[in-house]
PDB file of N, CA and C in Angstrom:
ATOM      1  N   LYS A 266       6.415   2.081  20.371  1.00 54.00           N
ATOM      2  CA  LYS A 266       5.682   2.338  21.608  1.00 54.00           C
ATOM      3  C   LYS A 266       5.034   1.042  22.091  1.00 54.00           C
ATOM      4  N   GLY A 267       3.953   1.151  22.850  1.00 57.00           N
ATOM      5  CA  GLY A 267       3.340  -0.010  23.472  1.00 57.00           C
ATOM      6  C   GLY A 267       2.452  -0.857  22.586  1.00 57.00           C
ATOM      7  N   CYS A 268       2.266  -0.472  21.353  1.00 58.00           N
ATOM      8  CA  CYS A 268       1.310  -1.177  20.497  1.00 58.00           C
ATOM      9  C   CYS A 268       1.936  -2.220  19.592  1.00 58.00           C
ATOM     10  N   THR A 269       3.236  -2.371  19.638  1.00 63.00           N
ATOM     11  CA  THR A 269       3.886  -3.263  18.680  1.00 63.00           C
ATOM     12  C   THR A 269       3.483  -4.721  18.872  1.00 63.00           C
ATOM     13  N   ARG A 270       2.963  -5.090  20.004  1.00 75.00           N
ATOM     14  CA  ARG A 270       2.541  -6.477  20.240  1.00 75.00           C
ATOM     15  C   ARG A 270       1.067  -6.710  19.917  1.00 75.00           C
ATOM     16  N   LYS A 271       0.355  -5.677  19.576  1.00 80.00           N
ATOM     17  CA  LYS A 271      -1.060  -5.828  19.221  1.00 80.00           C
ATOM     18  C   LYS A 271      -1.158  -6.396  17.821  1.00 80.00           C
ATOM     19  N   LYS A 272      -2.039  -7.359  17.655  1.00 90.00           N
ATOM     20  CA  LYS A 272      -2.160  -8.035  16.370  1.00 90.00           C
ATOM     21  C   LYS A 272      -3.617  -8.088  15.937  1.00 90.00           C
ATOM     22  N   PRO A 273      -4.060  -7.086  15.215  1.00 94.00           N
ATOM     23  CA  PRO A 273      -5.434  -7.140  14.702  1.00 94.00           C
ATOM     24  C   PRO A 273      -5.555  -8.290  13.699  1.00 94.00           C
ATOM     25  N   ASP A 274      -6.776  -8.618  13.354  1.00 95.00           N
ATOM     26  CA  ASP A 274      -7.009  -9.732  12.435  1.00 95.00           C
ATOM     27  C   ASP A 274      -6.547  -9.427  11.014  1.00 95.00           C
ATOM     28  N   GLY A 275      -6.471  -8.166  10.669  1.00 96.00           N
ATOM     29  CA  GLY A 275      -6.005  -7.830   9.334  1.00 96.00           C
ATOM     30  C   GLY A 275      -5.936  -6.342   9.139  1.00 96.00           C
ATOM     31  N   CYS A 276      -5.481  -5.968   7.962  1.00 94.00           N
ATOM     32  CA  CYS A 276      -5.528  -4.564   7.577  1.00 94.00           C
ATOM     33  C   CYS A 276      -5.709  -4.508   6.063  1.00 94.00           C
ATOM     34  N   CYS A 277      -6.225  -3.405   5.611  1.00 96.00           N
ATOM     35  CA  CYS A 277      -6.541  -3.246   4.196  1.00 96.00           C
ATOM     36  C   CYS A 277      -6.105  -1.854   3.765  1.00 96.00           C
ATOM     37  N   TRP A 278      -5.326  -1.796   2.699  1.00 96.00           N
ATOM     38  CA  TRP A 278      -4.899  -0.520   2.141  1.00 96.00           C
ATOM     39  C   TRP A 278      -5.786  -0.223   0.940  1.00 96.00           C
ATOM     40  N   LEU A 279      -6.436   0.933   0.968  1.00 95.00           N
ATOM     41  CA  LEU A 279      -7.287   1.376  -0.131  1.00 95.00           C
ATOM     42  C   LEU A 279      -6.607   2.570  -0.792  1.00 95.00           C
ATOM     43  N   PRO A 280      -5.768   2.316  -1.811  1.00 95.00           N
ATOM     44  CA  PRO A 280      -4.983   3.413  -2.397  1.00 95.00           C
ATOM     45  C   PRO A 280      -5.839   4.507  -3.037  1.00 95.00           C
ATOM     46  N   ASP A 281      -6.980   4.134  -3.619  1.00 94.00           N
ATOM     47  CA  ASP A 281      -7.824   5.149  -4.254  1.00 94.00           C
ATOM     48  C   ASP A 281      -8.449   6.097  -3.240  1.00 94.00           C
ATOM     49  N   LYS A 282      -8.558   5.659  -1.982  1.00 94.00           N
ATOM     50  CA  LYS A 282      -9.104   6.501  -0.921  1.00 94.00           C
ATOM     51  C   LYS A 282      -8.007   7.020   0.013  1.00 94.00           C
ATOM     52  N   ASN A 283      -6.756   6.575  -0.235  1.00 95.00           N
ATOM     53  CA  ASN A 283      -5.636   6.906   0.638  1.00 95.00           C
ATOM     54  C   ASN A 283      -5.993   6.575   2.093  1.00 95.00           C
ATOM     55  N   ARG A 284      -6.455   5.328   2.274  1.00 96.00           N
ATOM     56  CA  ARG A 284      -6.974   4.906   3.574  1.00 96.00           C
ATOM     57  C   ARG A 284      -6.375   3.553   3.971  1.00 96.00           C
ATOM     58  N   LEU A 285      -5.968   3.445   5.226  1.00 96.00           N
ATOM     59  CA  LEU A 285      -5.531   2.188   5.820  1.00 96.00           C
ATOM     60  C   LEU A 285      -6.569   1.804   6.870  1.00 96.00           C
ATOM     61  N   VAL A 286      -7.098   0.590   6.773  1.00 97.00           N
ATOM     62  CA  VAL A 286      -8.129   0.137   7.695  1.00 97.00           C
ATOM     63  C   VAL A 286      -7.604  -1.052   8.495  1.00 97.00           C
ATOM     64  N   ILE A 287      -7.607  -0.915   9.801  1.00 97.00           N
ATOM     65  CA  ILE A 287      -7.288  -2.018  10.706  1.00 97.00           C
ATOM     66  C   ILE A 287      -8.572  -2.822  10.880  1.00 97.00           C
ATOM     67  N   ILE A 288      -8.504  -4.134  10.685  1.00 97.00           N
ATOM     68  CA  ILE A 288      -9.700  -4.974  10.737  1.00 97.00           C
ATOM     69  C   ILE A 288      -9.646  -5.884  11.961  1.00 97.00           C
ATOM     70  N   GLU A 289     -10.743  -5.903  12.696  1.00 96.00           N
ATOM     71  CA  GLU A 289     -10.872  -6.787  13.853  1.00 96.00           C
ATOM     72  C   GLU A 289     -12.214  -7.495  13.758  1.00 96.00           C
ATOM     73  N   VAL A 290     -12.175  -8.818  13.890  1.00 95.00           N
ATOM     74  CA  VAL A 290     -13.381  -9.646  13.821  1.00 95.00           C
ATOM     75  C   VAL A 290     -13.429 -10.498  15.080  1.00 95.00           C
ATOM     76  N   ALA A 291     -14.597 -10.563  15.708  1.00 93.00           N
ATOM     77  CA  ALA A 291     -14.741 -11.383  16.910  1.00 93.00           C
ATOM     78  C   ALA A 291     -16.174 -11.901  17.003  1.00 93.00           C
ATOM     79  N   ARG A 292     -16.333 -12.915  17.769  1.00 87.00           N
ATOM     80  CA  ARG A 292     -17.677 -13.395  18.059  1.00 87.00           C
ATOM     81  C   ARG A 292     -17.828 -13.493  19.566  1.00 87.00           C
ATOM     82  N   THR A 293     -19.062 -13.463  19.988  1.00 86.00           N
ATOM     83  CA  THR A 293     -19.343 -13.501  21.414  1.00 86.00           C
ATOM     84  C   THR A 293     -20.679 -14.186  21.625  1.00 86.00           C
ATOM     85  N   SER A 294     -20.902 -14.627  22.813  1.00 81.00           N
ATOM     86  CA  SER A 294     -22.180 -15.225  23.163  1.00 81.00           C
ATOM     87  C   SER A 294     -23.234 -14.130  23.291  1.00 81.00           C
ATOM     88  N   GLU A 295     -24.470 -14.484  23.019  1.00 73.00           N
ATOM     89  CA  GLU A 295     -25.562 -13.532  23.217  1.00 73.00           C
ATOM     90  C   GLU A 295     -26.046 -13.533  24.670  1.00 73.00           C
ATOM     91  N   TRP A 296     -25.435 -14.346  25.498  1.00 71.00           N
ATOM     92  CA  TRP A 296     -25.818 -14.408  26.908  1.00 71.00           C
ATOM     93  C   TRP A 296     -24.585 -14.712  27.724  1.00 71.00           C
ATOM     94  N   ASN A 297     -24.241 -13.852  28.661  1.00 67.00           N
ATOM     95  CA  ASN A 297     -23.049 -14.071  29.482  1.00 67.00           C
ATOM     96  C   ASN A 297     -23.388 -14.301  30.947  1.00 67.00           C
ATOM     97  N   GLY A 298     -24.643 -14.605  31.230  1.00 71.00           N
ATOM     98  CA  GLY A 298     -25.057 -14.823  32.604  1.00 71.00           C
ATOM     99  C   GLY A 298     -25.643 -13.580  33.248  1.00 71.00           C
ATOM    100  N   VAL A 299     -25.351 -12.423  32.673  1.00 68.00           N
ATOM    101  CA  VAL A 299     -25.861 -11.159  33.199  1.00 68.00           C
ATOM    102  C   VAL A 299     -26.565 -10.382  32.084  1.00 68.00           C
ATOM    103  N   GLU A 300     -25.823 -10.123  30.995  1.00 67.00           N
ATOM    104  CA  GLU A 300     -26.363  -9.364  29.878  1.00 67.00           C
ATOM    105  C   GLU A 300     -26.939 -10.315  28.837  1.00 67.00           C
ATOM    106  N   LYS A 301     -27.924  -9.829  28.097  1.00 70.00           N
ATOM    107  CA  LYS A 301     -28.526 -10.629  27.035  1.00 70.00           C
ATOM    108  C   LYS A 301     -28.426  -9.892  25.710  1.00 70.00           C
ATOM    109  N   GLY A 302     -28.370 -10.673  24.642  1.00 72.00           N
ATOM    110  CA  GLY A 302     -28.506 -10.156  23.286  1.00 72.00           C
ATOM    111  C   GLY A 302     -27.543  -9.064  22.915  1.00 72.00           C
ATOM    112  N   ILE A 303     -28.092  -7.952  22.483  1.00 81.00           N
ATOM    113  CA  ILE A 303     -27.316  -6.866  21.909  1.00 81.00           C
ATOM    114  C   ILE A 303     -26.322  -6.278  22.904  1.00 81.00           C
ATOM    115  N   GLU A 304     -26.627  -6.329  24.178  1.00 85.00           N
ATOM    116  CA  GLU A 304     -25.713  -5.776  25.187  1.00 85.00           C
ATOM    117  C   GLU A 304     -24.380  -6.519  25.193  1.00 85.00           C
ATOM    118  N   CYS A 305     -24.404  -7.826  24.990  1.00 84.00           N
ATOM    119  CA  CYS A 305     -23.158  -8.603  24.912  1.00 84.00           C
ATOM    120  C   CYS A 305     -22.344  -8.190  23.688  1.00 84.00           C
ATOM    121  N   LEU A 306     -23.023  -7.991  22.574  1.00 88.00           N
ATOM    122  CA  LEU A 306     -22.335  -7.580  21.360  1.00 88.00           C
ATOM    123  C   LEU A 306     -21.763  -6.175  21.502  1.00 88.00           C
ATOM    124  N   LYS A 307     -22.514  -5.275  22.110  1.00 90.00           N
ATOM    125  CA  LYS A 307     -22.030  -3.909  22.332  1.00 90.00           C
ATOM    126  C   LYS A 307     -20.782  -3.900  23.202  1.00 90.00           C
ATOM    127  N   ARG A 308     -20.786  -4.727  24.240  1.00 90.00           N
ATOM    128  CA  ARG A 308     -19.644  -4.792  25.148  1.00 90.00           C
ATOM    129  C   ARG A 308     -18.401  -5.282  24.412  1.00 90.00           C
ATOM    130  N   LYS A 309     -18.544  -6.333  23.614  1.00 91.00           N
ATOM    131  CA  LYS A 309     -17.415  -6.883  22.863  1.00 91.00           C
ATOM    132  C   LYS A 309     -16.916  -5.874  21.825  1.00 91.00           C
ATOM    133  N   TYR A 310     -17.835  -5.180  21.166  1.00 94.00           N
ATOM    134  CA  TYR A 310     -17.466  -4.161  20.179  1.00 94.00           C
ATOM    135  C   TYR A 310     -16.620  -3.073  20.853  1.00 94.00           C
ATOM    136  N   ALA A 311     -17.094  -2.566  21.970  1.00 95.00           N
ATOM    137  CA  ALA A 311     -16.377  -1.507  22.694  1.00 95.00           C
ATOM    138  C   ALA A 311     -14.997  -1.991  23.142  1.00 95.00           C
ATOM    139  N   GLU A 312     -14.921  -3.243  23.580  1.00 94.00           N
ATOM    140  CA  GLU A 312     -13.648  -3.826  24.009  1.00 94.00           C
ATOM    141  C   GLU A 312     -12.641  -3.848  22.848  1.00 94.00           C
ATOM    142  N   LYS A 313     -13.080  -4.267  21.675  1.00 94.00           N
ATOM    143  CA  LYS A 313     -12.184  -4.351  20.519  1.00 94.00           C
ATOM    144  C   LYS A 313     -11.813  -2.964  19.992  1.00 94.00           C
ATOM    145  N   GLU A 314     -12.745  -2.030  20.004  1.00 95.00           N
ATOM    146  CA  GLU A 314     -12.440  -0.663  19.581  1.00 95.00           C
ATOM    147  C   GLU A 314     -11.381  -0.055  20.504  1.00 95.00           C
ATOM    148  N   GLU A 315     -11.546  -0.264  21.787  1.00 95.00           N
ATOM    149  CA  GLU A 315     -10.596   0.274  22.766  1.00 95.00           C
ATOM    150  C   GLU A 315      -9.231  -0.396  22.621  1.00 95.00           C
ATOM    151  N   LYS A 316      -9.220  -1.689  22.383  1.00 93.00           N
ATOM    152  CA  LYS A 316      -7.970  -2.447  22.295  1.00 93.00           C
ATOM    153  C   LYS A 316      -7.042  -1.895  21.216  1.00 93.00           C
ATOM    154  N   TYR A 317      -7.604  -1.489  20.072  1.00 94.00           N
ATOM    155  CA  TYR A 317      -6.773  -1.056  18.951  1.00 94.00           C
ATOM    156  C   TYR A 317      -6.756   0.449  18.731  1.00 94.00           C
ATOM    157  N   LYS A 318      -7.422   1.208  19.580  1.00 94.00           N
ATOM    158  CA  LYS A 318      -7.471   2.663  19.435  1.00 94.00           C
ATOM    159  C   LYS A 318      -6.069   3.267  19.450  1.00 94.00           C
ATOM    160  N   GLU A 319      -5.244   2.831  20.379  1.00 92.00           N
ATOM    161  CA  GLU A 319      -3.889   3.376  20.493  1.00 92.00           C
ATOM    162  C   GLU A 319      -3.052   2.993  19.264  1.00 92.00           C
ATOM    163  N   LEU A 320      -3.228   1.781  18.746  1.00 93.00           N
ATOM    164  CA  LEU A 320      -2.509   1.356  17.546  1.00 93.00           C
ATOM    165  C   LEU A 320      -2.877   2.240  16.357  1.00 93.00           C
ATOM    166  N   VAL A 321      -4.160   2.509  16.190  1.00 93.00           N
ATOM    167  CA  VAL A 321      -4.609   3.384  15.100  1.00 93.00           C
ATOM    168  C   VAL A 321      -3.944   4.753  15.222  1.00 93.00           C
ATOM    169  N   GLU A 322      -3.900   5.294  16.428  1.00 93.00           N
ATOM    170  CA  GLU A 322      -3.287   6.607  16.640  1.00 93.00           C
ATOM    171  C   GLU A 322      -1.787   6.569  16.372  1.00 93.00           C
ATOM    172  N   GLU A 323      -1.103   5.506  16.772  1.00 92.00           N
ATOM    173  CA  GLU A 323       0.338   5.394  16.519  1.00 92.00           C
ATOM    174  C   GLU A 323       0.628   5.311  15.025  1.00 92.00           C
ATOM    175  N   ILE A 324      -0.202   4.586  14.289  1.00 92.00           N
ATOM    176  CA  ILE A 324      -0.013   4.482  12.842  1.00 92.00           C
ATOM    177  C   ILE A 324      -0.229   5.843  12.196  1.00 92.00           C
ATOM    178  N   LYS A 325      -1.275   6.549  12.625  1.00 92.00           N
ATOM    179  CA  LYS A 325      -1.529   7.898  12.094  1.00 92.00           C
ATOM    180  C   LYS A 325      -0.308   8.789  12.297  1.00 92.00           C
ATOM    181  N   GLU A 326       0.240   8.727  13.492  1.00 92.00           N
ATOM    182  CA  GLU A 326       1.397   9.553  13.826  1.00 92.00           C
ATOM    183  C   GLU A 326       2.619   9.142  13.001  1.00 92.00           C
ATOM    184  N   ALA A 327       2.794   7.851  12.815  1.00 91.00           N
ATOM    185  CA  ALA A 327       3.973   7.349  12.104  1.00 91.00           C
ATOM    186  C   ALA A 327       3.941   7.678  10.615  1.00 91.00           C
ATOM    187  N   ILE A 328       2.782   7.561   9.982  1.00 89.00           N
ATOM    188  CA  ILE A 328       2.729   7.802   8.538  1.00 89.00           C
ATOM    189  C   ILE A 328       2.372   9.240   8.204  1.00 89.00           C
ATOM    190  N   GLY A 329       1.727   9.906   9.143  1.00 82.00           N
ATOM    191  CA  GLY A 329       1.417  11.322   8.965  1.00 82.00           C
ATOM    192  C   GLY A 329       0.712  11.626   7.656  1.00 82.00           C
ATOM    193  N   GLY A 330       0.828  12.844   7.233  1.00 82.00           N
ATOM    194  CA  GLY A 330       0.287  13.252   5.948  1.00 82.00           C
ATOM    195  C   GLY A 330      -1.217  13.146   5.835  1.00 82.00           C
ATOM    196  N   GLU A 331      -1.643  12.871   4.627  1.00 89.00           N
ATOM    197  CA  GLU A 331      -3.064  12.868   4.295  1.00 89.00           C
ATOM    198  C   GLU A 331      -3.711  11.489   4.397  1.00 89.00           C
ATOM    199  N   THR A 332      -2.949  10.483   4.794  1.00 93.00           N
ATOM    200  CA  THR A 332      -3.494   9.130   4.857  1.00 93.00           C
ATOM    201  C   THR A 332      -4.487   8.998   6.008  1.00 93.00           C
ATOM    202  N   GLU A 333      -5.654   8.488   5.693  1.00 95.00           N
ATOM    203  CA  GLU A 333      -6.684   8.233   6.705  1.00 95.00           C
ATOM    204  C   GLU A 333      -6.437   6.848   7.295  1.00 95.00           C
ATOM    205  N   VAL A 334      -6.446   6.741   8.606  1.00 96.00           N
ATOM    206  CA  VAL A 334      -6.269   5.464   9.291  1.00 96.00           C
ATOM    207  C   VAL A 334      -7.496   5.258  10.166  1.00 96.00           C
ATOM    208  N   MET A 335      -8.140   4.105   9.998  1.00 96.00           N
ATOM    209  CA  MET A 335      -9.341   3.836  10.788  1.00 96.00           C
ATOM    210  C   MET A 335      -9.436   2.354  11.108  1.00 96.00           C
ATOM    211  N   GLN A 336     -10.373   2.014  11.969  1.00 97.00           N
ATOM    212  CA  GLN A 336     -10.592   0.632  12.369  1.00 97.00           C
ATOM    213  C   GLN A 336     -11.981   0.197  11.938  1.00 97.00           C
ATOM    214  N   ALA A 337     -12.062  -1.031  11.435  1.00 97.00           N
ATOM    215  CA  ALA A 337     -13.348  -1.651  11.121  1.00 97.00           C
ATOM    216  C   ALA A 337     -13.480  -2.867  12.029  1.00 97.00           C
ATOM    217  N   THR A 338     -14.453  -2.822  12.922  1.00 96.00           N
ATOM    218  CA  THR A 338     -14.669  -3.901  13.881  1.00 96.00           C
ATOM    219  C   THR A 338     -15.968  -4.611  13.548  1.00 96.00           C
ATOM    220  N   PHE A 339     -15.900  -5.920  13.417  1.00 95.00           N
ATOM    221  CA  PHE A 339     -17.065  -6.740  13.094  1.00 95.00           C
ATOM    222  C   PHE A 339     -17.270  -7.755  14.209  1.00 95.00           C
ATOM    223  N   ILE A 340     -18.426  -7.683  14.878  1.00 93.00           N
ATOM    224  CA  ILE A 340     -18.752  -8.586  15.972  1.00 93.00           C
ATOM    225  C   ILE A 340     -19.993  -9.385  15.584  1.00 93.00           C
ATOM    226  N   GLY A 341     -19.915 -10.685  15.757  1.00 89.00           N
ATOM    227  CA  GLY A 341     -21.065 -11.547  15.514  1.00 89.00           C
ATOM    228  C   GLY A 341     -21.354 -12.387  16.739  1.00 89.00           C
ATOM    229  N   GLY A 342     -22.612 -12.569  17.014  1.00 87.00           N
ATOM    230  CA  GLY A 342     -23.001 -13.456  18.107  1.00 87.00           C
ATOM    231  C   GLY A 342     -22.919 -14.905  17.646  1.00 87.00           C
ATOM    232  N   VAL A 343     -22.694 -15.826  18.570  1.00 82.00           N
ATOM    233  CA  VAL A 343     -22.572 -17.243  18.196  1.00 82.00           C
ATOM    234  C   VAL A 343     -23.873 -17.787  17.609  1.00 82.00           C
ATOM    235  N   LYS A 344     -24.980 -17.113  17.866  1.00 82.00           N
ATOM    236  CA  LYS A 344     -26.264 -17.533  17.289  1.00 82.00           C
ATOM    237  C   LYS A 344     -26.594 -16.749  16.019  1.00 82.00           C
ATOM    238  N   GLY A 345     -25.630 -15.959  15.532  1.00 83.00           N
ATOM    239  CA  GLY A 345     -25.815 -15.265  14.275  1.00 83.00           C
ATOM    240  C   GLY A 345     -26.254 -13.816  14.359  1.00 83.00           C
ATOM    241  N   SER A 346     -26.419 -13.283  15.547  1.00 84.00           N
ATOM    242  CA  SER A 346     -26.854 -11.889  15.647  1.00 84.00           C
ATOM    243  C   SER A 346     -25.681 -10.944  15.367  1.00 84.00           C
ATOM    244  N   ILE A 347     -26.000  -9.781  14.808  1.00 87.00           N
ATOM    245  CA  ILE A 347     -25.009  -8.745  14.542  1.00 87.00           C
ATOM    246  C   ILE A 347     -25.615  -7.392  14.900  1.00 87.00           C
ATOM    247  N   MET A 348     -24.752  -6.403  15.015  1.00 87.00           N
ATOM    248  CA  MET A 348     -25.209  -5.028  15.178  1.00 87.00           C
ATOM    249  C   MET A 348     -25.090  -4.398  13.794  1.00 87.00           C
ATOM    250  N   GLN A 349     -26.195  -4.303  13.100  1.00 88.00           N
ATOM    251  CA  GLN A 349     -26.220  -3.919  11.697  1.00 88.00           C
ATOM    252  C   GLN A 349     -25.515  -2.593  11.424  1.00 88.00           C
ATOM    253  N   ALA A 350     -25.757  -1.586  12.237  1.00 90.00           N
ATOM    254  CA  ALA A 350     -25.155  -0.270  12.000  1.00 90.00           C
ATOM    255  C   ALA A 350     -23.634  -0.334  12.082  1.00 90.00           C
ATOM    256  N   ASP A 351     -23.111  -1.115  13.009  1.00 92.00           N
ATOM    257  CA  ASP A 351     -21.657  -1.231  13.144  1.00 92.00           C
ATOM    258  C   ASP A 351     -21.049  -2.009  11.982  1.00 92.00           C
ATOM    259  N   TRP A 352     -21.735  -3.044  11.519  1.00 90.00           N
ATOM    260  CA  TRP A 352     -21.257  -3.775  10.341  1.00 90.00           C
ATOM    261  C   TRP A 352     -21.282  -2.852   9.130  1.00 90.00           C
ATOM    262  N   ASP A 353     -22.338  -2.080   8.987  1.00 91.00           N
ATOM    263  CA  ASP A 353     -22.452  -1.165   7.863  1.00 91.00           C
ATOM    264  C   ASP A 353     -21.314  -0.144   7.892  1.00 91.00           C
ATOM    265  N   LYS A 354     -21.008   0.365   9.066  1.00 93.00           N
ATOM    266  CA  LYS A 354     -19.899   1.310   9.234  1.00 93.00           C
ATOM    267  C   LYS A 354     -18.579   0.668   8.814  1.00 93.00           C
ATOM    268  N   GLY A 355     -18.348  -0.563   9.248  1.00 94.00           N
ATOM    269  CA  GLY A 355     -17.117  -1.269   8.906  1.00 94.00           C
ATOM    270  C   GLY A 355     -17.005  -1.546   7.416  1.00 94.00           C
ATOM    271  N   LEU A 356     -18.105  -1.957   6.807  1.00 92.00           N
ATOM    272  CA  LEU A 356     -18.101  -2.217   5.365  1.00 92.00           C
ATOM    273  C   LEU A 356     -17.846  -0.936   4.582  1.00 92.00           C
ATOM    274  N   GLY A 357     -18.386   0.171   5.082  1.00 92.00           N
ATOM    275  CA  GLY A 357     -18.131   1.460   4.458  1.00 92.00           C
ATOM    276  C   GLY A 357     -16.664   1.857   4.566  1.00 92.00           C
ATOM    277  N   ALA A 358     -16.059   1.599   5.734  1.00 94.00           N
ATOM    278  CA  ALA A 358     -14.642   1.907   5.920  1.00 94.00           C
ATOM    279  C   ALA A 358     -13.785   1.127   4.929  1.00 94.00           C
ATOM    280  N   LEU A 359     -14.227  -0.077   4.594  1.00 94.00           N
ATOM    281  CA  LEU A 359     -13.495  -0.910   3.643  1.00 94.00           C
ATOM    282  C   LEU A 359     -13.804  -0.557   2.188  1.00 94.00           C
ATOM    283  N   GLY A 360     -14.602   0.476   1.996  1.00 92.00           N
ATOM    284  CA  GLY A 360     -14.861   0.974   0.658  1.00 92.00           C
ATOM    285  C   GLY A 360     -15.993   0.318  -0.083  1.00 92.00           C
ATOM    286  N   LEU A 361     -16.776  -0.517   0.592  1.00 91.00           N
ATOM    287  CA  LEU A 361     -17.909  -1.174  -0.070  1.00 91.00           C
ATOM    288  C   LEU A 361     -19.056  -0.178  -0.204  1.00 91.00           C
ATOM    289  N   PRO A 362     -19.502   0.103  -1.424  1.00 89.00           N
ATOM    290  CA  PRO A 362     -20.583   1.071  -1.594  1.00 89.00           C
ATOM    291  C   PRO A 362     -21.876   0.583  -0.942  1.00 89.00           C
ATOM    292  N   GLU A 363     -22.694   1.515  -0.502  1.00 86.00           N
ATOM    293  CA  GLU A 363     -23.937   1.169   0.194  1.00 86.00           C
ATOM    294  C   GLU A 363     -24.796   0.166  -0.578  1.00 86.00           C
ATOM    295  N   GLU A 364     -24.912   0.360  -1.876  1.00 85.00           N
ATOM    296  CA  GLU A 364     -25.778  -0.511  -2.662  1.00 85.00           C
ATOM    297  C   GLU A 364     -25.248  -1.947  -2.761  1.00 85.00           C
ATOM    298  N   ALA A 365     -23.987  -2.159  -2.425  1.00 83.00           N
ATOM    299  CA  ALA A 365     -23.400  -3.498  -2.484  1.00 83.00           C
ATOM    300  C   ALA A 365     -23.373  -4.187  -1.125  1.00 83.00           C
ATOM    301  N   ARG A 366     -23.760  -3.475  -0.085  1.00 76.00           N
ATOM    302  CA  ARG A 366     -23.718  -4.053   1.262  1.00 76.00           C
ATOM    303  C   ARG A 366     -24.936  -4.953   1.471  1.00 76.00           C
ATOM    304  N   PRO A 367     -24.735  -6.120   2.049  1.00 70.00           N
ATOM    305  CA  PRO A 367     -25.825  -7.082   2.174  1.00 70.00           C
ATOM    306  C   PRO A 367     -26.822  -6.770   3.264  1.00 70.00           C
ATOM    307  N   LEU A 368     -26.588  -5.744   4.056  1.00 59.00           N
ATOM    308  CA  LEU A 368     -27.460  -5.486   5.213  1.00 59.00           C
ATOM    309  C   LEU A 368     -28.478  -4.414   4.918  1.00 59.00           C
TER     310      LEU A 368
END
């Protein structure tokens, strides 16, 4: 279908969880001339989630069965800011236990 040209930054197979995770990492400025701080990060996060949503669905359809397919998106600001809840969600998708997460 239309997703064969999409190239996420990586993917991770977690056999013990029967989970495939599409990984996308990006950085953005905390100021784009209009939005400041967290709003810039939220916009970039939404853009990356939308970009690979169809790919995630195509993979689910192709492999079927009980395999969980999800996306982990990590956005960092050029000055080091992050959206902690979204990073935590992504780290959880990759199987990192809460007590091992640095946030």
